[in-house]
PDB file of C-alpha atoms in Angstrom:
ATOM      1  CA  MET A   1      85.265 -26.174  90.946  1.00 49.00           C
ATOM      2  CA  PRO A   2      82.051 -27.015  89.077  1.00 61.00           C
ATOM      3  CA  GLU A   3      82.161 -27.364  85.313  1.00 60.00           C
ATOM      4  CA  VAL A   4      79.333 -26.824  82.817  1.00 66.00           C
ATOM      5  CA  TYR A   5      78.740 -28.340  79.374  1.00 58.00           C
ATOM      6  CA  THR A   6      76.101 -27.415  76.745  1.00 64.00           C
ATOM      7  CA  THR A   7      75.230 -28.371  73.194  1.00 74.00           C
ATOM      8  CA  GLY A   8      74.140 -25.887  70.516  1.00 77.00           C
ATOM      9  CA  VAL A   9      70.614 -26.061  69.125  1.00 90.00           C
ATOM     10  CA  THR A  10      68.731 -25.055  65.997  1.00 91.00           C
ATOM     11  CA  ALA A  11      65.207 -23.620  66.062  1.00 94.00           C
ATOM     12  CA  CYS A  12      62.714 -21.859  63.845  1.00 96.00           C
ATOM     13  CA  ALA A  13      62.110 -18.134  63.781  1.00 96.00           C
ATOM     14  CA  GLY A  14      59.225 -17.032  65.946  1.00 95.00           C
ATOM     15  CA  SER A  15      59.599 -19.844  68.470  1.00 94.00           C
ATOM     16  CA  SER A  16      60.526 -20.078  72.142  1.00 94.00           C
ATOM     17  CA  ILE A  17      62.780 -22.991  73.032  1.00 92.00           C
ATOM     18  CA  VAL A  18      64.122 -24.792  76.090  1.00 92.00           C
ATOM     19  CA  LEU A  19      67.876 -24.617  76.717  1.00 93.00           C
ATOM     20  CA  SER A  20      69.447 -27.198  79.038  1.00 91.00           C
ATOM     21  CA  VAL A  21      72.796 -27.951  80.616  1.00 92.00           C
ATOM     22  CA  ASP A  22      74.235 -31.318  79.604  1.00 89.00           C
ATOM     23  CA  ASN A  23      74.225 -33.692  82.595  1.00 88.00           C
ATOM     24  CA  PRO A  24      73.473 -31.094  85.300  1.00 92.00           C
ATOM     25  CA  VAL A  25      74.774 -31.808  88.790  1.00 93.00           C
ATOM     26  CA  SER A  26      72.375 -31.781  91.719  1.00 93.00           C
ATOM     27  CA  GLY A  27      72.975 -28.910  94.113  1.00 94.00           C
ATOM     28  CA  ILE A  28      74.763 -26.756  91.529  1.00 95.00           C
ATOM     29  CA  THR A  29      73.205 -23.459  90.429  1.00 96.00           C
ATOM     30  CA  TYR A  30      73.365 -22.572  86.727  1.00 96.00           C
ATOM     31  CA  ASN A  31      73.254 -18.921  85.693  1.00 96.00           C
ATOM     32  CA  TRP A  32      72.624 -17.847  82.086  1.00 96.00           C
ATOM     33  CA  TYR A  33      74.047 -14.614  80.639  1.00 97.00           C
ATOM     34  CA  ASN A  34      74.057 -12.716  77.358  1.00 95.00           C
ATOM     35  CA  LEU A  35      77.839 -12.188  77.357  1.00 96.00           C
ATOM     36  CA  PRO A  36      80.870 -14.450  77.947  1.00 95.00           C
ATOM     37  CA  SER A  37      81.835 -12.296  80.946  1.00 93.00           C
ATOM     38  CA  SER A  38      79.939  -9.778  83.008  1.00 92.00           C
ATOM     39  CA  GLY A  39      76.721  -9.042  81.086  1.00 93.00           C
ATOM     40  CA  ALA A  40      73.119  -9.285  82.293  1.00 96.00           C
ATOM     41  CA  LEU A  41      71.739 -12.335  84.036  1.00 96.00           C
ATOM     42  CA  GLN A  42      69.045 -13.821  81.767  1.00 96.00           C
ATOM     43  CA  ALA A  43      67.809 -16.759  83.827  1.00 96.00           C
ATOM     44  CA  THR A  44      68.773 -19.335  86.446  1.00 97.00           C
ATOM     45  CA  GLY A  45      68.329 -23.094  86.270  1.00 96.00           C
ATOM     46  CA  ALA A  46      69.565 -26.259  84.611  1.00 94.00           C
ATOM     47  CA  SER A  47      66.859 -25.636  81.960  1.00 93.00           C
ATOM     48  CA  ILE A  48      65.395 -22.306  80.863  1.00 94.00           C
ATOM     49  CA  ASN A  49      62.787 -21.083  78.412  1.00 94.00           C
ATOM     50  CA  THR A  50      63.930 -18.432  75.989  1.00 95.00           C
ATOM     51  CA  PRO A  51      61.763 -15.572  74.784  1.00 95.00           C
ATOM     52  CA  VAL A  52      60.527 -15.740  71.199  1.00 97.00           C
ATOM     53  CA  LEU A  53      63.614 -15.744  68.963  1.00 96.00           C
ATOM     54  CA  ASN A  54      63.930 -14.441  65.418  1.00 96.00           C
ATOM     55  CA  SER A  55      67.700 -14.385  64.913  1.00 96.00           C
ATOM     56  CA  ASP A  56      70.812 -16.276  65.987  1.00 95.00           C
ATOM     57  CA  ILE A  57      71.813 -15.729  69.584  1.00 95.00           C
ATOM     58  CA  THR A  58      74.424 -17.114  71.976  1.00 95.00           C
ATOM     59  CA  TYR A  59      73.737 -17.760  75.635  1.00 95.00           C
ATOM     60  CA  TYR A  60      76.520 -18.186  78.205  1.00 95.00           C
ATOM     61  CA  VAL A  61      75.998 -20.357  81.253  1.00 95.00           C
ATOM     62  CA  GLU A  62      78.149 -20.711  84.353  1.00 95.00           C
ATOM     63  CA  ALA A  63      77.965 -23.154  87.255  1.00 95.00           C
ATOM     64  CA  VAL A  64      78.007 -22.012  90.880  1.00 96.00           C
ATOM     65  CA  ASN A  65      78.407 -24.128  93.995  1.00 95.00           C
ATOM     66  CA  PRO A  66      76.123 -22.299  96.440  1.00 94.00           C
ATOM     67  CA  ILE A  67      77.811 -23.921  99.439  1.00 94.00           C
ATOM     68  CA  THR A  68      81.436 -23.084  98.645  1.00 95.00           C
ATOM     69  CA  GLY A  69      80.741 -20.097  96.415  1.00 94.00           C
ATOM     70  CA  CYS A  70      83.071 -21.535  93.756  1.00 94.00           C
ATOM     71  CA  ILE A  71      82.258 -20.644  90.140  1.00 94.00           C
ATOM     72  CA  SER A  72      83.147 -22.590  87.022  1.00 92.00           C
ATOM     73  CA  SER A  73      86.389 -21.506  85.358  1.00 90.00           C
ATOM     74  CA  GLY A  74      84.477 -20.027  82.440  1.00 88.00           C
ATOM     75  CA  ARG A  75      81.056 -19.706  80.952  1.00 93.00           C
ATOM     76  CA  SER A  76      79.996 -22.313  78.427  1.00 92.00           C
ATOM     77  CA  ALA A  77      78.652 -20.840  75.176  1.00 92.00           C
ATOM     78  CA  LEU A  78      75.452 -22.214  73.702  1.00 92.00           C
ATOM     79  CA  LEU A  79      74.663 -21.046  70.172  1.00 92.00           C
ATOM     80  CA  VAL A  80      71.017 -20.974  69.184  1.00 94.00           C
ATOM     81  CA  LYS A  81      70.850 -20.925  65.412  1.00 95.00           C
ATOM     82  CA  ILE A  82      67.545 -19.606  64.092  1.00 96.00           C
ATOM     83  CA  ASN A  83      66.369 -20.781  60.691  1.00 96.00           C
ATOM     84  CA  PRO A  84      63.987 -18.423  58.877  1.00 97.00           C
ATOM     85  CA  LEU A  85      60.467 -19.517  58.028  1.00 96.00           C
ATOM     86  CA  ALA A  86      59.856 -20.542  54.445  1.00 96.00           C
ATOM     87  CA  ALA A  87      58.436 -17.718  52.347  1.00 94.00           C
ATOM     88  CA  ILE A  88      54.657 -17.601  52.438  1.00 94.00           C
ATOM     89  CA  GLY A  89      52.861 -15.537  49.854  1.00 93.00           C
ATOM     90  CA  ILE A  90      49.663 -13.520  49.779  1.00 93.00           C
ATOM     91  CA  THR A  91      46.403 -15.481  49.667  1.00 95.00           C
ATOM     92  CA  SER A  92      43.740 -14.322  47.245  1.00 95.00           C
ATOM     93  CA  GLY A  93      40.173 -15.384  47.921  1.00 96.00           C
ATOM     94  CA  LYS A  94      36.784 -14.331  49.225  1.00 96.00           C
ATOM     95  CA  SER A  95      36.063 -13.638  52.875  1.00 97.00           C
ATOM     96  CA  GLN A  96      32.374 -14.501  52.420  1.00 98.00           C
ATOM     97  CA  LEU A  97      30.802 -17.421  50.569  1.00 98.00           C
ATOM     98  CA  CYS A  98      27.240 -18.669  50.200  1.00 98.00           C
ATOM     99  CA  VAL A  99      26.280 -22.300  50.771  1.00 98.00           C
ATOM    100  CA  GLY A 100      26.636 -24.152  47.485  1.00 98.00           C
ATOM    101  CA  GLU A 101      29.206 -21.718  46.104  1.00 98.00           C
ATOM    102  CA  SER A 102      32.636 -22.783  44.832  1.00 98.00           C
ATOM    103  CA  TYR A 103      35.651 -20.519  44.588  1.00 98.00           C
ATOM    104  CA  VAL A 104      39.317 -21.129  43.787  1.00 98.00           C
ATOM    105  CA  PHE A 105      41.750 -19.618  46.288  1.00 98.00           C
ATOM    106  CA  SER A 106      45.361 -18.948  45.320  1.00 97.00           C
ATOM    107  CA  ASN A 107      48.673 -17.944  46.860  1.00 96.00           C
ATOM    108  CA  THR A 108      51.580 -16.094  45.278  1.00 96.00           C
ATOM    109  CA  ILE A 109      53.934 -18.880  46.448  1.00 95.00           C
ATOM    110  CA  THR A 110      53.299 -22.082  44.509  1.00 94.00           C
ATOM    111  CA  GLY A 111      53.746 -25.655  45.671  1.00 94.00           C
ATOM    112  CA  GLY A 112      51.986 -25.405  49.041  1.00 96.00           C
ATOM    113  CA  LYS A 113      49.015 -27.381  50.340  1.00 98.00           C
ATOM    114  CA  TRP A 114      45.543 -26.196  51.342  1.00 98.00           C
ATOM    115  CA  SER A 115      43.503 -27.428  54.288  1.00 98.00           C
ATOM    116  CA  SER A 116      40.283 -26.476  56.069  1.00 99.00           C
ATOM    117  CA  SER A 117      39.739 -26.135  59.815  1.00 98.00           C
ATOM    118  CA  ASN A 118      36.204 -27.537  59.350  1.00 99.00           C
ATOM    119  CA  PRO A 119      35.497 -29.477  56.134  1.00 98.00           C
ATOM    120  CA  LEU A 120      31.818 -29.725  57.127  1.00 98.00           C
ATOM    121  CA  ILE A 121      31.511 -25.960  56.664  1.00 99.00           C
ATOM    122  CA  ALA A 122      33.886 -25.573  53.705  1.00 99.00           C
ATOM    123  CA  SER A 123      36.027 -28.218  52.028  1.00 99.00           C
ATOM    124  CA  VAL A 124      39.118 -27.381  49.993  1.00 98.00           C
ATOM    125  CA  ASN A 125      41.103 -29.251  47.381  1.00 98.00           C
ATOM    126  CA  SER A 126      44.598 -29.496  48.859  1.00 98.00           C
ATOM    127  CA  VAL A 127      46.301 -28.891  45.492  1.00 97.00           C
ATOM    128  CA  SER A 128      44.008 -26.651  43.418  1.00 97.00           C
ATOM    129  CA  GLY A 129      42.662 -24.533  46.290  1.00 98.00           C
ATOM    130  CA  GLU A 130      39.060 -24.940  45.135  1.00 98.00           C
ATOM    131  CA  VAL A 131      36.781 -24.256  48.093  1.00 99.00           C
ATOM    132  CA  ARG A 132      33.219 -25.584  48.328  1.00 98.00           C
ATOM    133  CA  ALA A 133      30.901 -23.894  50.818  1.00 99.00           C
ATOM    134  CA  LEU A 134      28.760 -26.604  52.434  1.00 99.00           C
ATOM    135  CA  SER A 135      27.024 -25.144  55.502  1.00 98.00           C
ATOM    136  CA  GLY A 136      26.753 -21.900  57.421  1.00 98.00           C
ATOM    137  CA  GLY A 137      29.552 -20.991  59.831  1.00 98.00           C
ATOM    138  CA  ASN A 138      33.099 -19.658  60.112  1.00 98.00           C
ATOM    139  CA  VAL A 139      36.118 -21.564  58.863  1.00 98.00           C
ATOM    140  CA  SER A 140      39.844 -21.014  58.539  1.00 98.00           C
ATOM    141  CA  LEU A 141      41.609 -22.023  55.331  1.00 98.00           C
ATOM    142  CA  ARG A 142      45.325 -22.736  55.747  1.00 98.00           C
ATOM    143  CA  TYR A 143      48.026 -22.587  53.091  1.00 98.00           C
ATOM    144  CA  SER A 144      51.133 -24.516  54.222  1.00 98.00           C
ATOM    145  CA  VAL A 145      54.629 -24.485  52.729  1.00 97.00           C
ATOM    146  CA  GLU A 146      57.026 -27.291  53.649  1.00 95.00           C
ATOM    147  CA  ALA A 147      60.491 -26.760  55.114  1.00 94.00           C
ATOM    148  CA  THR A 148      63.500 -26.743  52.815  1.00 90.00           C
ATOM    149  CA  SER A 149      67.210 -26.861  53.546  1.00 88.00           C
ATOM    150  CA  GLY A 150      67.894 -23.968  55.906  1.00 90.00           C
ATOM    151  CA  THR A 151      64.261 -22.913  56.345  1.00 95.00           C
ATOM    152  CA  CYS A 152      61.329 -23.991  58.503  1.00 97.00           C
ATOM    153  CA  ALA A 153      57.806 -24.862  57.446  1.00 97.00           C
ATOM    154  CA  ASN A 154      55.383 -21.949  57.352  1.00 97.00           C
ATOM    155  CA  PHE A 155      51.671 -21.335  56.910  1.00 97.00           C
ATOM    156  CA  ALA A 156      49.101 -18.591  56.491  1.00 96.00           C
ATOM    157  CA  ASP A 157      45.452 -18.705  57.563  1.00 97.00           C
ATOM    158  CA  TYR A 158      42.574 -17.046  55.726  1.00 97.00           C
ATOM    159  CA  ASN A 159      39.262 -16.641  57.559  1.00 98.00           C
ATOM    160  CA  VAL A 160      36.041 -17.242  55.639  1.00 98.00           C
ATOM    161  CA  SER A 161      32.390 -16.869  56.676  1.00 98.00           C
ATOM    162  CA  VAL A 162      29.858 -19.148  54.966  1.00 99.00           C
ATOM    163  CA  PHE A 163      26.247 -17.943  54.926  1.00 98.00           C
ATOM    164  CA  ASP A 164      23.085 -19.997  54.496  1.00 98.00           C
ATOM    165  CA  LEU A 165      20.802 -19.445  51.508  1.00 98.00           C
ATOM    166  CA  PRO A 166      17.491 -17.652  52.023  1.00 98.00           C
ATOM    167  CA  ASN A 167      14.281 -19.557  51.408  1.00 98.00           C
ATOM    168  CA  LEU A 168      10.506 -19.351  51.769  1.00 97.00           C
ATOM    169  CA  ASN A 169       7.445 -21.468  50.982  1.00 97.00           C
ATOM    170  CA  LEU A 170       5.080 -20.196  48.287  1.00 95.00           C
ATOM    171  CA  HIS A 171       1.409 -20.975  48.357  1.00 89.00           C
ATOM    172  CA  SER A 172      -0.058 -23.135  45.591  1.00 80.00           C
ATOM    173  CA  VAL A 173      -0.598 -21.926  42.026  1.00 72.00           C
ATOM    174  CA  THR A 174      -2.275 -18.533  41.907  1.00 80.00           C
ATOM    175  CA  GLU A 175      -5.289 -18.317  39.597  1.00 89.00           C
ATOM    176  CA  ILE A 176      -7.034 -15.179  38.373  1.00 92.00           C
ATOM    177  CA  CYS A 177      -9.387 -14.252  35.589  1.00 93.00           C
ATOM    178  CA  VAL A 178      -8.590 -12.259  32.475  1.00 92.00           C
ATOM    179  CA  GLY A 179      -9.081  -8.592  33.275  1.00 91.00           C
ATOM    180  CA  THR A 180      -7.724  -8.816  36.833  1.00 92.00           C
ATOM    181  CA  ILE A 181      -4.861  -6.354  36.965  1.00 92.00           C
ATOM    182  CA  ALA A 182      -3.149  -7.424  40.199  1.00 91.00           C
ATOM    183  CA  VAL A 183      -2.401 -10.656  42.002  1.00 91.00           C
ATOM    184  CA  SER A 184      -0.536 -11.525  45.208  1.00 92.00           C
ATOM    185  CA  LEU A 185       2.112 -14.199  45.486  1.00 93.00           C
ATOM    186  CA  ASN A 186       1.664 -15.330  49.087  1.00 94.00           C
ATOM    187  CA  TYR A 187       4.393 -17.037  51.100  1.00 96.00           C
ATOM    188  CA  VAL A 188       5.174 -18.320  54.600  1.00 96.00           C
ATOM    189  CA  THR A 189       8.164 -19.450  56.733  1.00 96.00           C
ATOM    190  CA  PRO A 190      10.994 -17.307  55.342  1.00 96.00           C
ATOM    191  CA  VAL A 191      14.451 -18.482  56.522  1.00 96.00           C
ATOM    192  CA  SER A 192      17.906 -16.874  56.482  1.00 97.00           C
ATOM    193  CA  SER A 193      16.344 -13.411  56.329  1.00 96.00           C
ATOM    194  CA  PRO A 194      15.505 -12.678  52.675  1.00 98.00           C
ATOM    195  CA  VAL A 195      15.322  -8.909  52.146  1.00 98.00           C
ATOM    196  CA  SER A 196      14.807  -8.423  48.408  1.00 98.00           C
ATOM    197  CA  TYR A 197      13.245 -10.200  45.454  1.00 98.00           C
ATOM    198  CA  SER A 198      13.249 -10.299  41.660  1.00 98.00           C
ATOM    199  CA  ILE A 199      10.838 -12.014  39.262  1.00 98.00           C
ATOM    200  CA  HIS A 200      11.587 -13.088  35.702  1.00 98.00           C
ATOM    201  CA  TRP A 201       9.044 -14.536  33.278  1.00 97.00           C
ATOM    202  CA  ASN A 202       9.323 -16.591  30.128  1.00 93.00           C
ATOM    203  CA  SER A 203       6.663 -14.346  28.594  1.00 93.00           C
ATOM    204  CA  VAL A 204       6.960 -10.742  27.449  1.00 93.00           C
ATOM    205  CA  GLU A 205       3.381 -10.104  28.546  1.00 93.00           C
ATOM    206  CA  LEU A 206       4.458  -9.820  32.188  1.00 95.00           C
ATOM    207  CA  ALA A 207       6.971  -7.249  33.409  1.00 95.00           C
ATOM    208  CA  THR A 208      10.269  -8.241  35.027  1.00 97.00           C
ATOM    209  CA  ILE A 209      10.784  -7.110  38.625  1.00 97.00           C
ATOM    210  CA  THR A 210      14.357  -6.504  39.805  1.00 97.00           C
ATOM    211  CA  ASP A 211      15.786  -6.150  43.333  1.00 97.00           C
ATOM    212  CA  GLN A 212      12.744  -4.828  45.152  1.00 98.00           C
ATOM    213  CA  PRO A 213      12.345  -4.874  48.955  1.00 98.00           C
ATOM    214  CA  LEU A 214      10.580  -8.062  49.987  1.00 98.00           C
ATOM    215  CA  PRO A 215       7.178  -7.308  51.546  1.00 97.00           C
ATOM    216  CA  GLN A 216       6.053  -9.425  54.462  1.00 96.00           C
ATOM    217  CA  GLY A 217       3.913 -12.411  53.528  1.00 95.00           C
ATOM    218  CA  SER A 218       2.748 -11.317  50.085  1.00 95.00           C
ATOM    219  CA  ILE A 219       4.458 -10.219  46.864  1.00 95.00           C
ATOM    220  CA  PRO A 220       2.347  -8.000  44.545  1.00 94.00           C
ATOM    221  CA  ILE A 221       2.338  -8.712  40.807  1.00 94.00           C
ATOM    222  CA  SER A 222       0.816  -6.412  38.207  1.00 94.00           C
ATOM    223  CA  VAL A 223      -1.057  -8.133  35.371  1.00 94.00           C
ATOM    224  CA  PRO A 224      -2.018  -6.482  32.050  1.00 94.00           C
ATOM    225  CA  SER A 225      -5.786  -6.327  31.633  1.00 92.00           C
ATOM    226  CA  ASN A 226      -5.535  -7.726  28.112  1.00 92.00           C
ATOM    227  CA  ILE A 227      -3.243 -10.678  28.930  1.00 93.00           C
ATOM    228  CA  SER A 228      -4.041 -13.901  27.110  1.00 94.00           C
ATOM    229  CA  PRO A 229      -5.452 -16.836  29.097  1.00 95.00           C
ATOM    230  CA  GLY A 230      -2.906 -19.505  30.011  1.00 95.00           C
ATOM    231  CA  THR A 231      -0.316 -20.586  32.558  1.00 95.00           C
ATOM    232  CA  TYR A 232       2.682 -18.296  33.010  1.00 95.00           C
ATOM    233  CA  PRO A 233       5.834 -19.775  34.628  1.00 96.00           C
ATOM    234  CA  GLY A 234       7.965 -17.392  36.635  1.00 96.00           C
ATOM    235  CA  VAL A 235      11.202 -17.528  38.613  1.00 97.00           C
ATOM    236  CA  LEU A 236      11.289 -15.795  41.984  1.00 98.00           C
ATOM    237  CA  THR A 237      14.808 -14.889  43.153  1.00 98.00           C
ATOM    238  CA  ILE A 238      15.178 -13.904  46.809  1.00 98.00           C
ATOM    239  CA  LYS A 239      18.323 -12.452  48.331  1.00 98.00           C
ATOM    240  CA  ASN A 240      19.497 -11.795  51.893  1.00 98.00           C
ATOM    241  CA  SER A 241      21.748  -9.057  53.256  1.00 96.00           C
ATOM    242  CA  ASN A 242      24.816 -11.301  52.860  1.00 96.00           C
ATOM    243  CA  GLY A 243      24.272 -11.408  49.097  1.00 96.00           C
ATOM    244  CA  CYS A 244      23.190 -15.056  49.069  1.00 98.00           C
ATOM    245  CA  SER A 245      20.249 -15.888  46.807  1.00 98.00           C
ATOM    246  CA  SER A 246      17.851 -18.707  45.960  1.00 98.00           C
ATOM    247  CA  GLN A 247      15.522 -19.259  43.023  1.00 98.00           C
ATOM    248  CA  ILE A 248      11.993 -20.612  43.315  1.00 97.00           C
ATOM    249  CA  ASN A 249       9.854 -21.611  40.331  1.00 96.00           C
ATOM    250  CA  PHE A 250       6.142 -20.821  40.357  1.00 95.00           C
ATOM    251  CA  ASN A 251       3.171 -20.316  38.037  1.00 94.00           C
ATOM    252  CA  ILE A 252       0.216 -18.014  37.765  1.00 94.00           C
ATOM    253  CA  LYS A 253      -2.806 -19.165  35.814  1.00 94.00           C
ATOM    254  CA  ILE A 254      -4.957 -16.760  33.836  1.00 94.00           C
ATOM    255  CA  ASN A 255      -8.445 -18.167  33.323  1.00 94.00           C
ATOM    256  CA  PRO A 256     -10.708 -16.952  30.473  1.00 93.00           C
ATOM    257  CA  LYS A 257     -13.956 -15.297  31.302  1.00 88.00           C
ATOM    258  CA  PRO A 258     -17.071 -17.185  30.233  1.00 86.00           C
ATOM    259  CA  SER A 259     -18.987 -15.743  27.316  1.00 82.00           C
ATOM    260  CA  ALA A 260     -21.662 -13.259  28.251  1.00 80.00           C
ATOM    261  CA  PRO A 261     -25.083 -14.906  28.160  1.00 80.00           C
ATOM    262  CA  HIS A 262     -27.527 -13.894  25.432  1.00 74.00           C
ATOM    263  CA  ALA A 263     -30.963 -13.259  26.839  1.00 73.00           C
ATOM    264  CA  LEU A 264     -33.976 -13.920  24.648  1.00 73.00           C
ATOM    265  CA  VAL A 265     -37.184 -12.219  25.587  1.00 70.00           C
ATOM    266  CA  GLN A 266     -40.322 -13.965  24.343  1.00 68.00           C
ATOM    267  CA  THR A 267     -43.483 -11.900  23.895  1.00 68.00           C
ATOM    268  CA  ASN A 268     -47.091 -12.852  23.311  1.00 66.00           C
ATOM    269  CA  SER A 269     -48.720 -10.816  20.573  1.00 59.00           C
ATOM    270  CA  GLN A 270     -52.343 -10.648  19.556  1.00 60.00           C
ATOM    271  CA  TYR A 271     -51.323  -9.665  16.076  1.00 56.00           C
TER     272      TYR A 271
END
């Protein structure tokens, strides 16, 4: 009569494992059940794959000689002890970052380690959770908690999209004459789809512009007719639909008008 021997195993919650008969005999069939007698046949073979397990379970295996039809005197019990995963908390962070931005991610469970699926897109400090967005793309940030006595290691992933900054090339310094009431700030080669613009000046003589739709190729600027001659530095801020922005410094130069000529008319008089 064939005999069957097994050894209990320990696994982590959420995993599928391989169960095997100790020293299986060639030509013997091994049947696995969910009960020590009768019960439902779960699988057949010297080794089987379990479904995903989340709690302790016992499998019962019997040996059958297919030639003689003899069955082992009893089913051998194999206890699968399932250890729970270590507690993993809730990650707080931003799902979207702009290139050049830094942000500190956190988790409600302390003591874990951070890692990035692609440090070329976004790097992360393994201890502090500070993330630096480096280039456009999608990245997964992982918070891992180590196993402790009676628990298994666990992790949580947080998906982040990193967007490129908008940019454009301004033409050279714009020059106008006193009395000109409008000027255009011309640009070419916009990248990363800027959609709005703002302009701030270091002079109160020119009006601030805030979050206006970006016109194609040329940005209009109103100039007071009585503005003083000089060079006026400005900061152009452009923003794309992802909320990423860039600042570009520029100048406009106000030239004075030349003095009006004084015409002298000479006359010949007989008197």
